Amino acid sequence: MKKNAILLILVAWAALPLWSQSSGIMPRKSASVRIPTQRVAEPPAEDEARPVARESVEVTDTVPHSLPFSSTAVDMLAFDKRKSDTRESFLLRNNTPYRLSRVVLKLIYRDPDGQMIDYRTCPVECDLLPGSTRKCEIESFDRSRNYYHVDSPPARTSGRPFTVSYQLLRYDVVVEP
């Protein structure tokens, strides 16, 4: 009896990490995002996903016999945060021929005049297949619900608009047997 109880505890403890691997990210039912496939001179239409501004990154560290880091390996598109939201959502596009599992971004929040409001380093757990795009959600920097992204639908109450740019700091390449 004691052996069975210990065995049951070990099995439950081993299965616990598998429970937390579910991302739980579901797109809004009303969300309909189209990814632009070509660049045009005119501003994008209302229903097209707009690329988020990328900050330049200086690459100084290299590891022998490894894949080189590319600051353009992942694009961020269609950032969304309404005033009432406690989460921020965006699309990540994998521009590499590799499967990526974790992306680390530095997000820089600015007011429309370019003044920095906040910044943070944010790990995004996701499974990006080569050449694919995936919707991701993270907790918002705005816990008091005062800010809204300039491209998000306007709120009924007044708030403070912001823009966001990002730096790609790291991504993990999945090695499959």
PDB file of C-alpha atoms in Angstrom:
ATOM      1  CA  MET A   1       0.000   0.000   0.000  1.00  0.00           C
ATOM      2  CA  LYS A   2       2.827   2.377   0.905  1.00  0.00           C
ATOM      3  CA  LYS A   3       4.610   1.582  -2.395  1.00  0.00           C
ATOM      4  CA  ASN A   4       1.457   2.414  -4.382  1.00  0.00           C
ATOM      5  CA  ALA A   5       1.044   5.758  -2.602  1.00  0.00           C
ATOM      6  CA  ILE A   6       4.677   6.721  -3.284  1.00  0.00           C
ATOM      7  CA  LEU A   7       4.366   5.628  -6.910  1.00  0.00           C
ATOM      8  CA  LEU A   8       1.184   7.693  -7.331  1.00  0.00           C
ATOM      9  CA  ILE A   9       2.900  10.780  -5.890  1.00  0.00           C
ATOM     10  CA  LEU A  10       5.910  10.345  -8.219  1.00  0.00           C
ATOM     11  CA  VAL A  11       3.694   9.987 -11.312  1.00  0.00           C
ATOM     12  CA  ALA A  12       1.664  13.084 -10.357  1.00  0.00           C
ATOM     13  CA  TRP A  13       4.855  15.057  -9.703  1.00  0.00           C
ATOM     14  CA  ALA A  14       6.326  14.030 -13.074  1.00  0.00           C
ATOM     15  CA  ALA A  15       3.142  15.036 -14.946  1.00  0.00           C
ATOM     16  CA  LEU A  16       2.973  18.475 -13.293  1.00  0.00           C
ATOM     17  CA  PRO A  17       5.343  20.225 -15.782  1.00  0.00           C
ATOM     18  CA  LEU A  18       3.208  18.951 -18.687  1.00  0.00           C
ATOM     19  CA  TRP A  19       0.193  20.751 -17.240  1.00  0.00           C
ATOM     20  CA  SER A  20       1.927  24.132 -17.352  1.00  0.00           C
ATOM     21  CA  GLN A  21       3.011  23.763 -20.997  1.00  0.00           C
ATOM     22  CA  SER A  22      -0.400  24.652 -22.367  1.00  0.00           C
ATOM     23  CA  SER A  23      -0.175  28.257 -23.562  1.00  0.00           C
ATOM     24  CA  GLY A  24      -3.869  28.968 -23.104  1.00  0.00           C
ATOM     25  CA  ILE A  25      -3.726  31.640 -25.791  1.00  0.00           C
ATOM     26  CA  MET A  26      -6.923  31.884 -27.769  1.00  0.00           C
ATOM     27  CA  PRO A  27      -7.595  34.637 -30.305  1.00  0.00           C
ATOM     28  CA  ARG A  28     -10.601  36.860 -29.854  1.00  0.00           C
ATOM     29  CA  LYS A  29     -13.592  35.624 -31.841  1.00  0.00           C
ATOM     30  CA  SER A  30     -13.945  39.043 -33.442  1.00  0.00           C
ATOM     31  CA  ALA A  31     -10.269  39.199 -34.423  1.00  0.00           C
ATOM     32  CA  SER A  32      -9.657  39.039 -38.138  1.00  0.00           C
ATOM     33  CA  VAL A  33      -6.076  39.863 -39.060  1.00  0.00           C
ATOM     34  CA  ARG A  34      -4.569  39.708 -42.526  1.00  0.00           C
ATOM     35  CA  ILE A  35      -0.803  39.656 -42.848  1.00  0.00           C
ATOM     36  CA  PRO A  36       0.506  41.919 -45.640  1.00  0.00           C
ATOM     37  CA  THR A  37       2.406  39.941 -48.258  1.00  0.00           C
ATOM     38  CA  GLN A  38       3.972  42.838 -50.107  1.00  0.00           C
ATOM     39  CA  ARG A  39       5.147  46.312 -49.239  1.00  0.00           C
ATOM     40  CA  VAL A  40       3.264  49.229 -50.737  1.00  0.00           C
ATOM     41  CA  ALA A  41       3.996  52.949 -50.721  1.00  0.00           C
ATOM     42  CA  GLU A  42       0.606  53.908 -49.276  1.00  0.00           C
ATOM     43  CA  PRO A  43      -0.389  53.290 -45.633  1.00  0.00           C
ATOM     44  CA  PRO A  44      -1.919  49.870 -44.911  1.00  0.00           C
ATOM     45  CA  ALA A  45      -5.667  49.459 -45.049  1.00  0.00           C
ATOM     46  CA  GLU A  46      -7.684  49.180 -41.839  1.00  0.00           C
ATOM     47  CA  ASP A  47      -7.869  45.367 -41.933  1.00  0.00           C
ATOM     48  CA  GLU A  48      -4.150  44.691 -42.597  1.00  0.00           C
ATOM     49  CA  ALA A  49      -1.675  43.904 -39.828  1.00  0.00           C
ATOM     50  CA  ARG A  50       0.851  46.675 -39.359  1.00  0.00           C
ATOM     51  CA  PRO A  51       4.474  45.874 -38.527  1.00  0.00           C
ATOM     52  CA  VAL A  52       5.705  47.119 -35.165  1.00  0.00           C
ATOM     53  CA  ALA A  53       8.803  49.336 -35.212  1.00  0.00           C
ATOM     54  CA  ARG A  54      12.015  47.397 -34.648  1.00  0.00           C
ATOM     55  CA  GLU A  55      14.875  48.842 -32.585  1.00  0.00           C
ATOM     56  CA  SER A  56      18.407  48.019 -33.722  1.00  0.00           C
ATOM     57  CA  VAL A  57      20.353  45.393 -31.763  1.00  0.00           C
ATOM     58  CA  GLU A  58      24.121  45.086 -31.620  1.00  0.00           C
ATOM     59  CA  VAL A  59      25.322  41.485 -31.787  1.00  0.00           C
ATOM     60  CA  THR A  60      28.582  40.985 -29.897  1.00  0.00           C
ATOM     61  CA  ASP A  61      28.516  37.397 -28.638  1.00  0.00           C
ATOM     62  CA  THR A  62      29.237  34.454 -30.917  1.00  0.00           C
ATOM     63  CA  VAL A  63      29.509  30.799 -29.997  1.00  0.00           C
ATOM     64  CA  PRO A  64      31.559  28.484 -32.219  1.00  0.00           C
ATOM     65  CA  HIS A  65      29.602  25.751 -34.053  1.00  0.00           C
ATOM     66  CA  SER A  66      26.251  27.404 -33.397  1.00  0.00           C
ATOM     67  CA  LEU A  67      23.594  29.060 -35.509  1.00  0.00           C
ATOM     68  CA  PRO A  68      24.217  32.793 -35.871  1.00  0.00           C
ATOM     69  CA  PHE A  69      21.754  35.117 -34.138  1.00  0.00           C
ATOM     70  CA  SER A  70      19.717  37.302 -36.475  1.00  0.00           C
ATOM     71  CA  SER A  71      17.896  40.384 -35.178  1.00  0.00           C
ATOM     72  CA  THR A  72      15.439  40.010 -38.092  1.00  0.00           C
ATOM     73  CA  ALA A  73      14.582  36.354 -37.401  1.00  0.00           C
ATOM     74  CA  VAL A  74      11.238  37.295 -35.825  1.00  0.00           C
ATOM     75  CA  ASP A  75       8.852  40.104 -36.797  1.00  0.00           C
ATOM     76  CA  MET A  76       6.175  41.550 -34.546  1.00  0.00           C
ATOM     77  CA  LEU A  77       2.927  42.571 -36.242  1.00  0.00           C
ATOM     78  CA  ALA A  78      -0.515  43.905 -35.281  1.00  0.00           C
ATOM     79  CA  PHE A  79       0.052  45.019 -31.668  1.00  0.00           C
ATOM     80  CA  ASP A  80      -3.232  45.446 -29.764  1.00  0.00           C
ATOM     81  CA  LYS A  81      -4.022  46.806 -26.301  1.00  0.00           C
ATOM     82  CA  ARG A  82      -7.288  48.570 -25.554  1.00  0.00           C
ATOM     83  CA  LYS A  83      -7.672  50.775 -22.494  1.00  0.00           C
ATOM     84  CA  SER A  84      -9.772  48.179 -20.657  1.00  0.00           C
ATOM     85  CA  ASP A  85      -7.395  45.272 -21.445  1.00  0.00           C
ATOM     86  CA  THR A  86      -5.050  43.737 -18.888  1.00  0.00           C
ATOM     87  CA  ARG A  87      -3.245  41.825 -21.649  1.00  0.00           C
ATOM     88  CA  GLU A  88      -1.411  42.876 -24.792  1.00  0.00           C
ATOM     89  CA  SER A  89      -1.664  40.798 -27.955  1.00  0.00           C
ATOM     90  CA  PHE A  90       0.421  40.739 -31.108  1.00  0.00           C
ATOM     91  CA  LEU A  91       1.515  38.468 -33.927  1.00  0.00           C
ATOM     92  CA  LEU A  92       4.995  36.968 -34.146  1.00  0.00           C
ATOM     93  CA  ARG A  93       6.277  35.825 -37.545  1.00  0.00           C
ATOM     94  CA  ASN A  94       9.178  33.367 -37.806  1.00  0.00           C
ATOM     95  CA  ASN A  95      11.468  34.369 -40.698  1.00  0.00           C
ATOM     96  CA  THR A  96      13.890  31.463 -40.182  1.00  0.00           C
ATOM     97  CA  PRO A  97      13.961  27.912 -41.559  1.00  0.00           C
ATOM     98  CA  TYR A  98      13.974  26.641 -37.950  1.00  0.00           C
ATOM     99  CA  ARG A  99      11.273  25.909 -35.404  1.00  0.00           C
ATOM    100  CA  LEU A 100      11.433  28.428 -32.539  1.00  0.00           C
ATOM    101  CA  SER A 101      10.083  27.816 -29.047  1.00  0.00           C
ATOM    102  CA  ARG A 102      10.811  30.867 -26.895  1.00  0.00           C
ATOM    103  CA  VAL A 103      11.306  34.457 -27.952  1.00  0.00           C
ATOM    104  CA  VAL A 104      12.677  37.150 -25.649  1.00  0.00           C
ATOM    105  CA  LEU A 105      11.758  40.714 -26.580  1.00  0.00           C
ATOM    106  CA  LYS A 106      12.572  44.121 -25.171  1.00  0.00           C
ATOM    107  CA  LEU A 107       9.396  46.202 -25.499  1.00  0.00           C
ATOM    108  CA  ILE A 108       9.719  49.991 -25.473  1.00  0.00           C
ATOM    109  CA  TYR A 109       6.545  51.996 -24.817  1.00  0.00           C
ATOM    110  CA  ARG A 110       6.392  55.660 -25.935  1.00  0.00           C
ATOM    111  CA  ASP A 111       3.780  58.379 -26.096  1.00  0.00           C
ATOM    112  CA  PRO A 112       2.889  59.680 -29.601  1.00  0.00           C
ATOM    113  CA  ASP A 113       5.529  62.445 -29.223  1.00  0.00           C
ATOM    114  CA  GLY A 114       8.284  59.846 -28.763  1.00  0.00           C
ATOM    115  CA  GLN A 115       8.803  60.252 -25.002  1.00  0.00           C
ATOM    116  CA  MET A 116       9.519  56.913 -23.319  1.00  0.00           C
ATOM    117  CA  ILE A 117       6.779  55.755 -20.939  1.00  0.00           C
ATOM    118  CA  ASP A 118       8.223  52.389 -19.937  1.00  0.00           C
ATOM    119  CA  TYR A 119      10.301  49.447 -21.165  1.00  0.00           C
ATOM    120  CA  ARG A 120      10.674  45.825 -20.174  1.00  0.00           C
ATOM    121  CA  THR A 121      12.211  42.529 -21.185  1.00  0.00           C
ATOM    122  CA  CYS A 122       9.518  40.002 -21.892  1.00  0.00           C
ATOM    123  CA  PRO A 123       9.843  36.254 -22.568  1.00  0.00           C
ATOM    124  CA  VAL A 124       7.145  34.943 -24.903  1.00  0.00           C
ATOM    125  CA  GLU A 125       6.536  31.200 -24.761  1.00  0.00           C
ATOM    126  CA  CYS A 126       5.353  30.094 -28.201  1.00  0.00           C
ATOM    127  CA  ASP A 127       5.813  27.433 -30.853  1.00  0.00           C
ATOM    128  CA  LEU A 128       6.699  29.111 -34.151  1.00  0.00           C
ATOM    129  CA  LEU A 129       7.080  26.812 -37.121  1.00  0.00           C
ATOM    130  CA  PRO A 130       9.384  27.959 -39.957  1.00  0.00           C
ATOM    131  CA  GLY A 131       7.767  30.780 -41.936  1.00  0.00           C
ATOM    132  CA  SER A 132       4.630  30.805 -39.767  1.00  0.00           C
ATOM    133  CA  THR A 133       2.832  33.516 -37.825  1.00  0.00           C
ATOM    134  CA  ARG A 134       1.270  33.069 -34.389  1.00  0.00           C
ATOM    135  CA  LYS A 135      -0.850  35.241 -32.110  1.00  0.00           C
ATOM    136  CA  CYS A 136       0.671  35.741 -28.650  1.00  0.00           C
ATOM    137  CA  GLU A 137      -0.592  37.403 -25.476  1.00  0.00           C
ATOM    138  CA  ILE A 138       1.305  38.763 -22.487  1.00  0.00           C
ATOM    139  CA  GLU A 139       0.383  40.636 -19.321  1.00  0.00           C
ATOM    140  CA  SER A 140       0.139  44.374 -19.976  1.00  0.00           C
ATOM    141  CA  PHE A 141       2.622  46.881 -18.608  1.00  0.00           C
ATOM    142  CA  ASP A 142      -0.432  49.071 -17.843  1.00  0.00           C
ATOM    143  CA  ARG A 143      -1.982  47.497 -14.757  1.00  0.00           C
ATOM    144  CA  SER A 144      -4.043  50.604 -13.976  1.00  0.00           C
ATOM    145  CA  ARG A 145      -5.712  50.571 -17.422  1.00  0.00           C
ATOM    146  CA  ASN A 146      -4.850  54.156 -18.353  1.00  0.00           C
ATOM    147  CA  TYR A 147      -3.170  53.523 -21.725  1.00  0.00           C
ATOM    148  CA  TYR A 148      -4.281  52.217 -25.110  1.00  0.00           C
ATOM    149  CA  HIS A 149      -2.281  51.417 -28.246  1.00  0.00           C
ATOM    150  CA  VAL A 150      -2.750  54.001 -30.998  1.00  0.00           C
ATOM    151  CA  ASP A 151      -3.956  51.360 -33.509  1.00  0.00           C
ATOM    152  CA  SER A 152      -6.464  49.772 -31.111  1.00  0.00           C
ATOM    153  CA  PRO A 153     -10.167  50.626 -31.251  1.00  0.00           C
ATOM    154  CA  PRO A 154     -10.940  53.847 -29.364  1.00  0.00           C
ATOM    155  CA  ALA A 155     -12.405  53.589 -25.879  1.00  0.00           C
ATOM    156  CA  ARG A 156     -15.582  55.292 -24.732  1.00  0.00           C
ATOM    157  CA  THR A 157     -13.625  56.957 -21.957  1.00  0.00           C
ATOM    158  CA  SER A 158     -10.504  59.017 -22.401  1.00  0.00           C
ATOM    159  CA  GLY A 159      -7.101  57.446 -21.984  1.00  0.00           C
ATOM    160  CA  ARG A 160      -3.492  57.954 -22.949  1.00  0.00           C
ATOM    161  CA  PRO A 161      -2.302  56.642 -26.331  1.00  0.00           C
ATOM    162  CA  PHE A 162       1.049  54.896 -26.746  1.00  0.00           C
ATOM    163  CA  THR A 163       3.174  53.320 -29.444  1.00  0.00           C
ATOM    164  CA  VAL A 164       5.453  50.323 -29.025  1.00  0.00           C
ATOM    165  CA  SER A 165       8.724  49.242 -30.584  1.00  0.00           C
ATOM    166  CA  TYR A 166      10.756  46.142 -29.878  1.00  0.00           C
ATOM    167  CA  GLN A 167      14.190  44.575 -29.937  1.00  0.00           C
ATOM    168  CA  LEU A 168      14.626  40.861 -30.513  1.00  0.00           C
ATOM    169  CA  LEU A 169      17.035  39.756 -27.768  1.00  0.00           C
ATOM    170  CA  ARG A 170      16.900  35.981 -27.997  1.00  0.00           C
ATOM    171  CA  TYR A 171      15.081  33.011 -29.464  1.00  0.00           C
ATOM    172  CA  ASP A 172      15.418  29.282 -28.846  1.00  0.00           C
ATOM    173  CA  VAL A 173      15.735  26.920 -31.804  1.00  0.00           C
ATOM    174  CA  VAL A 174      13.988  23.584 -31.303  1.00  0.00           C
ATOM    175  CA  VAL A 175      16.263  20.642 -32.025  1.00  0.00           C
ATOM    176  CA  GLU A 176      14.142  17.742 -33.199  1.00  0.00           C
ATOM    177  CA  PRO A 177      15.484  14.177 -33.391  1.00  0.00           C
TER     178      PRO A 177
END
